[in-house]
């Protein structure tokens, strides 16, 4: 704890002296936001030359594979280390058990392969969960109103191996089934993917801030009930530490806290306790709130976005998944 010498009081001490000019503020600043901290999420759809705006997320689009490649190139050229892919599959391919997730040539696998070929040195992260593929919008197998844990894991393991085989660098299970990190790690080992990283969505809360994402992947109207039996209760802190400890012991290389701004305390405690690479997801609802405020001239574009992201750095994040990635890249490269 900082000890204040009782003799060092005003006017000997004037905190404003170090803030007097831009160069001085830069000199004493404690945290920085760098493009190396950013992971860009991308929603991919079938077709070519397609850009489809997502109405609840102003400025964010679903795009076809050719355009995903352009985005990946942009990220690589400007210095963003990795992208996170989310497939938006045709409604007719959604099913009770999400079986499209296990097709070797499905949208996500083709996207991963194309990016690997065109932009080999960008990190590719992809989601492991069933919700983009199920007709009920849940992340797992639904039976008699229950999400079946172990049966879901069997599918997630195959999904993870398939994506790793397509060239995915970081497998990111966002499903919150118990024990899936250990089982996925084991499946990757057995199949020869020893170098595939796992970023576990370890502390993922059952949040009302995911609405625009569910819109984006077309699961919003389908979702039956809520995800409270597998995602975490927003009232809990200790449970998050327990979740993270388990995922680390099961073989996660990196862990994620999600959502971001409403859970800064969790991020801070997790990073302080475990000291492993810790990421945060500034989710769709957070994005939409800020983006809509900017659009309506309620918040200033430049400062509000960076302020929302530097908060994560202060709290200890190694990196941030944010839909502002492209905007931040443009802003930071202008300085
Ligand atoms: C689902 C998944 C969700 C998000 C990422 N993966 C939504 C959910 O759990 O319902 C949300 C991301 C966001 O809101 O930006 N596996």
mmCIF file of C-alpha atoms in Angstrom, residues 38-320:
data_model
loop_
_atom_site.group_PDB
_atom_site.id
_atom_site.type_symbol
_atom_site.label_atom_id
_atom_site.label_comp_id
_atom_site.label_asym_id
_atom_site.label_seq_id
_atom_site.Cartn_x
_atom_site.Cartn_y
_atom_site.Cartn_z
ATOM 1 C CA UNK A 38 -6.647 -6.663 -29.644
ATOM 2 C CA UNK A 39 -8.510 -9.676 -31.026
ATOM 3 C CA UNK A 40 -10.988 -8.866 -33.800
ATOM 4 C CA UNK A 41 -14.258 -10.850 -33.815
ATOM 5 C CA UNK A 42 -15.697 -11.569 -37.275
ATOM 6 C CA UNK A 43 -19.107 -12.951 -38.274
ATOM 7 C CA UNK A 44 -18.858 -15.055 -41.416
ATOM 8 C CA UNK A 45 -21.649 -16.051 -43.841
ATOM 9 C CA UNK A 46 -21.908 -18.080 -47.044
ATOM 10 C CA UNK A 47 -21.501 -16.522 -50.480
ATOM 11 C CA UNK A 48 -19.092 -14.084 -51.994
ATOM 12 C CA UNK A 49 -18.935 -10.304 -52.079
ATOM 13 C CA UNK A 50 -21.450 -10.099 -49.289
ATOM 14 C CA UNK A 51 -21.593 -7.527 -46.513
ATOM 15 C CA UNK A 52 -24.727 -7.743 -44.435
ATOM 16 C CA UNK A 53 -25.199 -5.108 -41.707
ATOM 17 C CA UNK A 54 -26.203 -6.298 -38.234
ATOM 18 C CA UNK A 55 -28.884 -3.829 -37.230
ATOM 19 C CA UNK A 56 -28.362 -4.102 -33.475
ATOM 20 C CA UNK A 57 -24.606 -3.534 -33.858
ATOM 21 C CA UNK A 58 -24.086 -0.315 -35.825
ATOM 22 C CA UNK A 59 -20.933 -0.582 -37.948
ATOM 23 C CA UNK A 60 -20.610 -4.396 -37.688
ATOM 24 C CA UNK A 61 -21.462 -6.733 -40.568
ATOM 25 C CA UNK A 62 -21.747 -10.378 -41.419
ATOM 26 C CA UNK A 63 -19.337 -10.952 -44.296
ATOM 27 C CA UNK A 64 -18.554 -13.679 -46.798
ATOM 28 C CA UNK A 65 -15.264 -15.625 -46.787
ATOM 29 C CA UNK A 66 -13.579 -13.490 -49.476
ATOM 30 C CA UNK A 67 -14.195 -10.400 -47.353
ATOM 31 C CA UNK A 68 -13.087 -12.181 -44.191
ATOM 32 C CA UNK A 69 -9.775 -12.741 -45.939
ATOM 33 C CA UNK A 70 -9.524 -9.012 -46.698
ATOM 34 C CA UNK A 71 -10.193 -8.256 -43.031
ATOM 35 C CA UNK A 72 -7.592 -10.801 -41.931
ATOM 36 C CA UNK A 73 -5.068 -9.156 -44.242
ATOM 37 C CA UNK A 74 -5.930 -5.745 -42.836
ATOM 38 C CA UNK A 75 -5.425 -7.053 -39.287
ATOM 39 C CA UNK A 76 -2.113 -8.647 -40.161
ATOM 40 C CA UNK A 77 -0.821 -5.555 -41.956
ATOM 41 C CA UNK A 78 -1.783 -3.176 -39.179
ATOM 42 C CA UNK A 79 -0.540 -5.383 -36.328
ATOM 43 C CA UNK A 80 -3.609 -7.025 -34.808
ATOM 44 C CA UNK A 81 -2.347 -10.475 -33.755
ATOM 45 C CA UNK A 82 -5.507 -12.565 -33.998
ATOM 46 C CA UNK A 83 -9.090 -12.787 -35.208
ATOM 47 C CA UNK A 84 -12.004 -14.676 -33.624
ATOM 48 C CA UNK A 85 -14.420 -16.327 -36.046
ATOM 49 C CA UNK A 86 -18.155 -16.855 -35.560
ATOM 50 C CA UNK A 87 -20.142 -18.678 -38.242
ATOM 51 C CA UNK A 88 -23.637 -17.559 -39.200
ATOM 52 C CA UNK A 89 -25.057 -20.635 -40.873
ATOM 53 C CA UNK A 90 -28.144 -20.891 -43.007
ATOM 54 C CA UNK A 91 -31.269 -21.377 -40.895
ATOM 55 C CA UNK A 92 -32.066 -24.559 -42.861
ATOM 56 C CA UNK A 93 -28.848 -26.184 -41.565
ATOM 57 C CA UNK A 94 -29.759 -25.726 -37.905
ATOM 58 C CA UNK A 95 -30.915 -28.879 -36.144
ATOM 59 C CA UNK A 96 -31.812 -30.337 -32.769
ATOM 60 C CA UNK A 97 -28.298 -31.714 -32.206
ATOM 61 C CA UNK A 98 -26.293 -29.111 -34.157
ATOM 62 C CA UNK A 99 -24.830 -31.803 -36.432
ATOM 63 C CA UNK A 100 -23.670 -29.223 -39.005
ATOM 64 C CA UNK A 101 -20.904 -28.370 -36.511
ATOM 65 C CA UNK A 102 -19.306 -31.751 -37.285
ATOM 66 C CA UNK A 103 -19.309 -31.547 -41.089
ATOM 67 C CA UNK A 104 -15.784 -31.458 -42.406
ATOM 68 C CA UNK A 105 -16.556 -28.878 -45.045
ATOM 69 C CA UNK A 106 -18.833 -26.604 -43.066
ATOM 70 C CA UNK A 107 -18.635 -22.826 -43.191
ATOM 71 C CA UNK A 108 -16.237 -22.398 -40.289
ATOM 72 C CA UNK A 109 -13.788 -25.057 -41.520
ATOM 73 C CA UNK A 110 -13.732 -23.579 -45.026
ATOM 74 C CA UNK A 111 -13.191 -20.118 -43.561
ATOM 75 C CA UNK A 112 -10.299 -21.268 -41.387
ATOM 76 C CA UNK A 113 -8.647 -23.077 -44.310
ATOM 77 C CA UNK A 114 -8.983 -20.081 -46.624
ATOM 78 C CA UNK A 115 -7.504 -17.674 -44.095
ATOM 79 C CA UNK A 116 -4.620 -20.012 -43.273
ATOM 80 C CA UNK A 117 -3.785 -20.143 -46.953
ATOM 81 C CA UNK A 118 -4.135 -16.425 -47.700
ATOM 82 C CA UNK A 119 -2.842 -14.919 -44.432
ATOM 83 C CA UNK A 120 -0.724 -17.649 -42.830
ATOM 84 C CA UNK A 121 0.736 -15.552 -40.028
ATOM 85 C CA UNK A 122 -2.404 -14.250 -38.367
ATOM 86 C CA UNK A 123 -3.690 -16.088 -35.284
ATOM 87 C CA UNK A 124 -7.043 -17.768 -35.842
ATOM 88 C CA UNK A 125 -9.328 -18.353 -32.901
ATOM 89 C CA UNK A 126 -12.614 -20.152 -33.282
ATOM 90 C CA UNK A 127 -15.537 -20.830 -31.046
ATOM 91 C CA UNK A 128 -16.407 -24.274 -29.759
ATOM 92 C CA UNK A 129 -20.089 -24.442 -28.775
ATOM 93 C CA UNK A 130 -23.252 -25.600 -30.479
ATOM 94 C CA UNK A 131 -25.445 -22.488 -30.410
ATOM 95 C CA UNK A 132 -24.786 -21.305 -33.984
ATOM 96 C CA UNK A 133 -25.859 -24.792 -35.137
ATOM 97 C CA UNK A 134 -28.840 -25.765 -32.955
ATOM 98 C CA UNK A 135 -32.441 -24.958 -33.779
ATOM 99 C CA UNK A 136 -33.091 -24.136 -30.105
ATOM 100 C CA UNK A 137 -30.158 -21.738 -29.734
ATOM 101 C CA UNK A 138 -28.545 -23.530 -26.795
ATOM 102 C CA UNK A 139 -24.810 -24.279 -26.568
ATOM 103 C CA UNK A 140 -25.392 -27.980 -25.981
ATOM 104 C CA UNK A 141 -27.700 -30.949 -26.494
ATOM 105 C CA UNK A 142 -31.192 -30.233 -25.207
ATOM 106 C CA UNK A 143 -33.272 -33.083 -23.808
ATOM 107 C CA UNK A 144 -36.417 -32.771 -21.687
ATOM 108 C CA UNK A 145 -35.621 -29.127 -21.007
ATOM 109 C CA UNK A 146 -32.117 -29.953 -19.839
ATOM 110 C CA UNK A 147 -28.740 -29.273 -21.456
ATOM 111 C CA UNK A 148 -26.899 -32.587 -21.295
ATOM 112 C CA UNK A 149 -23.362 -31.989 -20.080
ATOM 113 C CA UNK A 150 -21.446 -35.136 -21.010
ATOM 114 C CA UNK A 151 -23.186 -35.804 -24.310
ATOM 115 C CA UNK A 152 -22.448 -32.219 -25.322
ATOM 116 C CA UNK A 153 -18.762 -32.635 -24.462
ATOM 117 C CA UNK A 154 -18.494 -35.625 -26.818
ATOM 118 C CA UNK A 155 -19.585 -33.359 -29.674
ATOM 119 C CA UNK A 156 -17.451 -30.420 -28.566
ATOM 120 C CA UNK A 157 -14.343 -32.637 -28.621
ATOM 121 C CA UNK A 158 -15.044 -33.629 -32.217
ATOM 122 C CA UNK A 159 -15.809 -30.016 -33.138
ATOM 123 C CA UNK A 160 -12.501 -28.893 -31.595
ATOM 124 C CA UNK A 161 -10.478 -31.566 -33.427
ATOM 125 C CA UNK A 162 -12.184 -30.692 -36.717
ATOM 126 C CA UNK A 163 -11.361 -27.000 -36.339
ATOM 127 C CA UNK A 164 -7.785 -27.735 -35.281
ATOM 128 C CA UNK A 165 -7.432 -29.947 -38.337
ATOM 129 C CA UNK A 166 -8.689 -27.096 -40.537
ATOM 130 C CA UNK A 167 -5.880 -24.941 -39.138
ATOM 131 C CA UNK A 168 -7.374 -23.160 -36.143
ATOM 132 C CA UNK A 169 -4.658 -21.920 -33.760
ATOM 133 C CA UNK A 170 -6.728 -21.219 -30.682
ATOM 134 C CA UNK A 171 -9.742 -23.314 -29.752
ATOM 135 C CA UNK A 172 -12.112 -21.208 -27.657
ATOM 136 C CA UNK A 173 -14.813 -23.218 -25.884
ATOM 137 C CA UNK A 174 -17.581 -20.782 -24.930
ATOM 138 C CA UNK A 175 -20.149 -23.386 -23.910
ATOM 139 C CA UNK A 176 -19.576 -23.624 -20.117
ATOM 140 C CA UNK A 177 -20.075 -27.403 -19.847
ATOM 141 C CA UNK A 178 -18.290 -28.942 -16.849
ATOM 142 C CA UNK A 179 -15.065 -30.763 -17.612
ATOM 143 C CA UNK A 180 -14.860 -29.862 -21.278
ATOM 144 C CA UNK A 181 -11.411 -28.296 -21.190
ATOM 145 C CA UNK A 182 -9.809 -31.512 -19.941
ATOM 146 C CA UNK A 183 -11.667 -33.636 -22.444
ATOM 147 C CA UNK A 184 -10.909 -31.289 -25.359
ATOM 148 C CA UNK A 185 -7.245 -31.079 -24.366
ATOM 149 C CA UNK A 186 -7.094 -34.854 -24.292
ATOM 150 C CA UNK A 187 -8.815 -35.183 -27.675
ATOM 151 C CA UNK A 188 -6.379 -32.699 -29.234
ATOM 152 C CA UNK A 189 -3.404 -34.588 -27.781
ATOM 153 C CA UNK A 190 -4.638 -37.935 -29.063
ATOM 154 C CA UNK A 191 -5.259 -36.569 -32.552
ATOM 155 C CA UNK A 192 -1.811 -34.987 -32.737
ATOM 156 C CA UNK A 193 -2.687 -31.331 -32.179
ATOM 157 C CA UNK A 194 -0.237 -30.719 -29.362
ATOM 158 C CA UNK A 195 0.391 -27.140 -30.466
ATOM 159 C CA UNK A 196 -3.236 -26.065 -30.584
ATOM 160 C CA UNK A 197 -3.899 -23.523 -27.851
ATOM 161 C CA UNK A 198 -7.044 -23.481 -25.766
ATOM 162 C CA UNK A 199 -8.536 -20.204 -24.614
ATOM 163 C CA UNK A 200 -11.230 -21.161 -22.208
ATOM 164 C CA UNK A 201 -14.218 -18.938 -21.623
ATOM 165 C CA UNK A 202 -13.678 -19.846 -17.991
ATOM 166 C CA UNK A 203 -15.819 -17.241 -16.274
ATOM 167 C CA UNK A 204 -18.700 -16.654 -18.618
ATOM 168 C CA UNK A 205 -21.712 -15.097 -16.993
ATOM 169 C CA UNK A 206 -25.345 -15.571 -17.918
ATOM 170 C CA UNK A 207 -25.611 -12.020 -19.145
ATOM 171 C CA UNK A 208 -28.259 -9.883 -20.780
ATOM 172 C CA UNK A 209 -25.506 -8.192 -22.786
ATOM 173 C CA UNK A 210 -25.286 -11.001 -25.382
ATOM 174 C CA UNK A 211 -28.516 -10.038 -27.185
ATOM 175 C CA UNK A 212 -27.012 -8.385 -30.280
ATOM 176 C CA UNK A 213 -24.606 -11.337 -30.780
ATOM 177 C CA UNK A 214 -27.543 -13.760 -30.775
ATOM 178 C CA UNK A 215 -29.147 -11.504 -33.368
ATOM 179 C CA UNK A 216 -25.963 -11.610 -35.408
ATOM 180 C CA UNK A 217 -25.749 -15.413 -35.492
ATOM 181 C CA UNK A 218 -29.501 -15.818 -35.907
ATOM 182 C CA UNK A 219 -30.200 -17.587 -32.617
ATOM 183 C CA UNK A 220 -32.037 -14.768 -30.802
ATOM 184 C CA UNK A 221 -35.603 -15.675 -31.849
ATOM 185 C CA UNK A 222 -34.932 -19.352 -31.462
ATOM 186 C CA UNK A 223 -33.557 -19.428 -27.951
ATOM 187 C CA UNK A 224 -35.837 -21.431 -25.678
ATOM 188 C CA UNK A 225 -35.556 -20.224 -22.099
ATOM 189 C CA UNK A 226 -32.213 -18.955 -20.861
ATOM 190 C CA UNK A 227 -28.665 -20.220 -20.262
ATOM 191 C CA UNK A 228 -28.665 -19.991 -16.472
ATOM 192 C CA UNK A 229 -28.069 -23.702 -15.865
ATOM 193 C CA UNK A 230 -24.650 -23.515 -17.487
ATOM 194 C CA UNK A 231 -23.497 -19.892 -17.610
ATOM 195 C CA UNK A 232 -22.581 -18.216 -14.331
ATOM 196 C CA UNK A 233 -24.794 -16.232 -11.999
ATOM 197 C CA UNK A 234 -23.832 -12.517 -12.155
ATOM 198 C CA UNK A 235 -24.021 -12.377 -8.347
ATOM 199 C CA UNK A 236 -20.971 -14.611 -7.839
ATOM 200 C CA UNK A 237 -17.254 -13.894 -7.493
ATOM 201 C CA UNK A 238 -15.710 -16.881 -5.701
ATOM 202 C CA UNK A 239 -17.344 -19.208 -8.194
ATOM 203 C CA UNK A 240 -15.469 -17.449 -11.014
ATOM 204 C CA UNK A 241 -12.155 -18.139 -9.279
ATOM 205 C CA UNK A 242 -13.195 -21.773 -8.866
ATOM 206 C CA UNK A 243 -14.139 -22.052 -12.573
ATOM 207 C CA UNK A 244 -10.828 -20.527 -13.652
ATOM 208 C CA UNK A 245 -8.804 -22.798 -11.339
ATOM 209 C CA UNK A 246 -10.517 -25.856 -12.813
ATOM 210 C CA UNK A 247 -9.944 -24.819 -16.428
ATOM 211 C CA UNK A 248 -6.260 -24.102 -15.778
ATOM 212 C CA UNK A 249 -5.814 -27.490 -14.146
ATOM 213 C CA UNK A 250 -7.587 -29.144 -17.088
ATOM 214 C CA UNK A 251 -5.153 -27.640 -19.580
ATOM 215 C CA UNK A 252 -6.291 -24.169 -20.682
ATOM 216 C CA UNK A 253 -3.409 -22.015 -21.977
ATOM 217 C CA UNK A 254 -5.340 -18.796 -21.626
ATOM 218 C CA UNK A 255 -8.578 -17.884 -19.967
ATOM 219 C CA UNK A 256 -11.344 -15.425 -20.737
ATOM 220 C CA UNK A 257 -13.674 -13.339 -18.613
ATOM 221 C CA UNK A 258 -16.942 -12.350 -20.227
ATOM 222 C CA UNK A 259 -18.650 -9.841 -20.389
ATOM 223 C CA UNK A 260 -16.120 -7.058 -19.839
ATOM 224 C CA UNK A 261 -17.001 -3.720 -18.286
ATOM 225 C CA UNK A 262 -19.664 -5.012 -15.842
ATOM 226 C CA UNK A 263 -17.147 -7.632 -14.624
ATOM 227 C CA UNK A 264 -13.909 -5.655 -14.189
ATOM 228 C CA UNK A 265 -13.685 -6.790 -10.569
ATOM 229 C CA UNK A 266 -13.677 -10.419 -11.705
ATOM 230 C CA UNK A 267 -10.989 -9.724 -14.288
ATOM 231 C CA UNK A 268 -8.825 -8.005 -11.670
ATOM 232 C CA UNK A 269 -9.211 -10.808 -9.138
ATOM 233 C CA UNK A 270 -8.606 -13.576 -11.657
ATOM 234 C CA UNK A 271 -5.449 -11.958 -12.999
ATOM 235 C CA UNK A 272 -4.165 -11.186 -9.491
ATOM 236 C CA UNK A 273 -4.854 -14.733 -8.299
ATOM 237 C CA UNK A 274 -3.647 -16.870 -11.200
ATOM 238 C CA UNK A 275 -1.226 -14.671 -13.166
ATOM 239 C CA UNK A 276 -1.802 -16.571 -16.400
ATOM 240 C CA UNK A 277 -2.658 -15.001 -19.773
ATOM 241 C CA UNK A 278 -6.072 -13.501 -19.122
ATOM 242 C CA UNK A 279 -8.414 -12.094 -21.726
ATOM 243 C CA UNK A 280 -11.648 -10.216 -21.629
ATOM 244 C CA UNK A 281 -14.535 -10.029 -24.065
ATOM 245 C CA UNK A 282 -16.175 -6.653 -24.542
ATOM 246 C CA UNK A 283 -19.416 -8.261 -25.667
ATOM 247 C CA UNK A 284 -21.991 -7.241 -28.230
ATOM 248 C CA UNK A 285 -24.303 -5.431 -25.783
ATOM 249 C CA UNK A 286 -21.426 -3.355 -24.452
ATOM 250 C CA UNK A 287 -20.421 -2.543 -28.009
ATOM 251 C CA UNK A 288 -23.947 -1.583 -28.978
ATOM 252 C CA UNK A 289 -24.430 0.724 -26.014
ATOM 253 C CA UNK A 290 -21.278 2.674 -26.783
ATOM 254 C CA UNK A 291 -21.692 2.566 -30.565
ATOM 255 C CA UNK A 292 -25.278 3.810 -30.372
ATOM 256 C CA UNK A 293 -24.306 6.581 -27.977
ATOM 257 C CA UNK A 294 -21.586 7.658 -30.409
ATOM 258 C CA UNK A 295 -23.971 7.437 -33.349
ATOM 259 C CA UNK A 296 -26.403 9.735 -31.548
ATOM 260 C CA UNK A 297 -23.693 12.216 -30.553
ATOM 261 C CA UNK A 298 -24.092 11.381 -26.893
ATOM 262 C CA UNK A 299 -20.483 10.215 -26.454
ATOM 263 C CA UNK A 300 -17.327 11.369 -28.267
ATOM 264 C CA UNK A 301 -16.043 8.641 -30.615
ATOM 265 C CA UNK A 302 -12.337 8.783 -30.049
ATOM 266 C CA UNK A 303 -12.105 9.115 -26.305
ATOM 267 C CA UNK A 304 -14.993 6.926 -25.231
ATOM 268 C CA UNK A 305 -13.845 3.825 -27.094
ATOM 269 C CA UNK A 306 -10.258 3.971 -25.888
ATOM 270 C CA UNK A 307 -11.422 4.746 -22.338
ATOM 271 C CA UNK A 308 -13.635 1.655 -22.325
ATOM 272 C CA UNK A 309 -10.691 -0.489 -23.446
ATOM 273 C CA UNK A 310 -7.944 0.957 -21.256
ATOM 274 C CA UNK A 311 -10.140 -0.016 -18.283
ATOM 275 C CA UNK A 312 -9.406 -3.650 -19.186
ATOM 276 C CA UNK A 313 -5.670 -2.982 -19.253
ATOM 277 C CA UNK A 314 -5.847 -1.338 -15.823
ATOM 278 C CA UNK A 315 -7.709 -4.354 -14.482
ATOM 279 C CA UNK A 316 -4.972 -6.669 -15.788
ATOM 280 C CA UNK A 317 -6.122 -8.002 -19.163
ATOM 281 C CA UNK A 318 -3.472 -9.332 -21.546
ATOM 282 C CA UNK A 319 -5.821 -8.880 -24.441
ATOM 283 C CA UNK A 320 -9.314 -7.821 -25.408
#
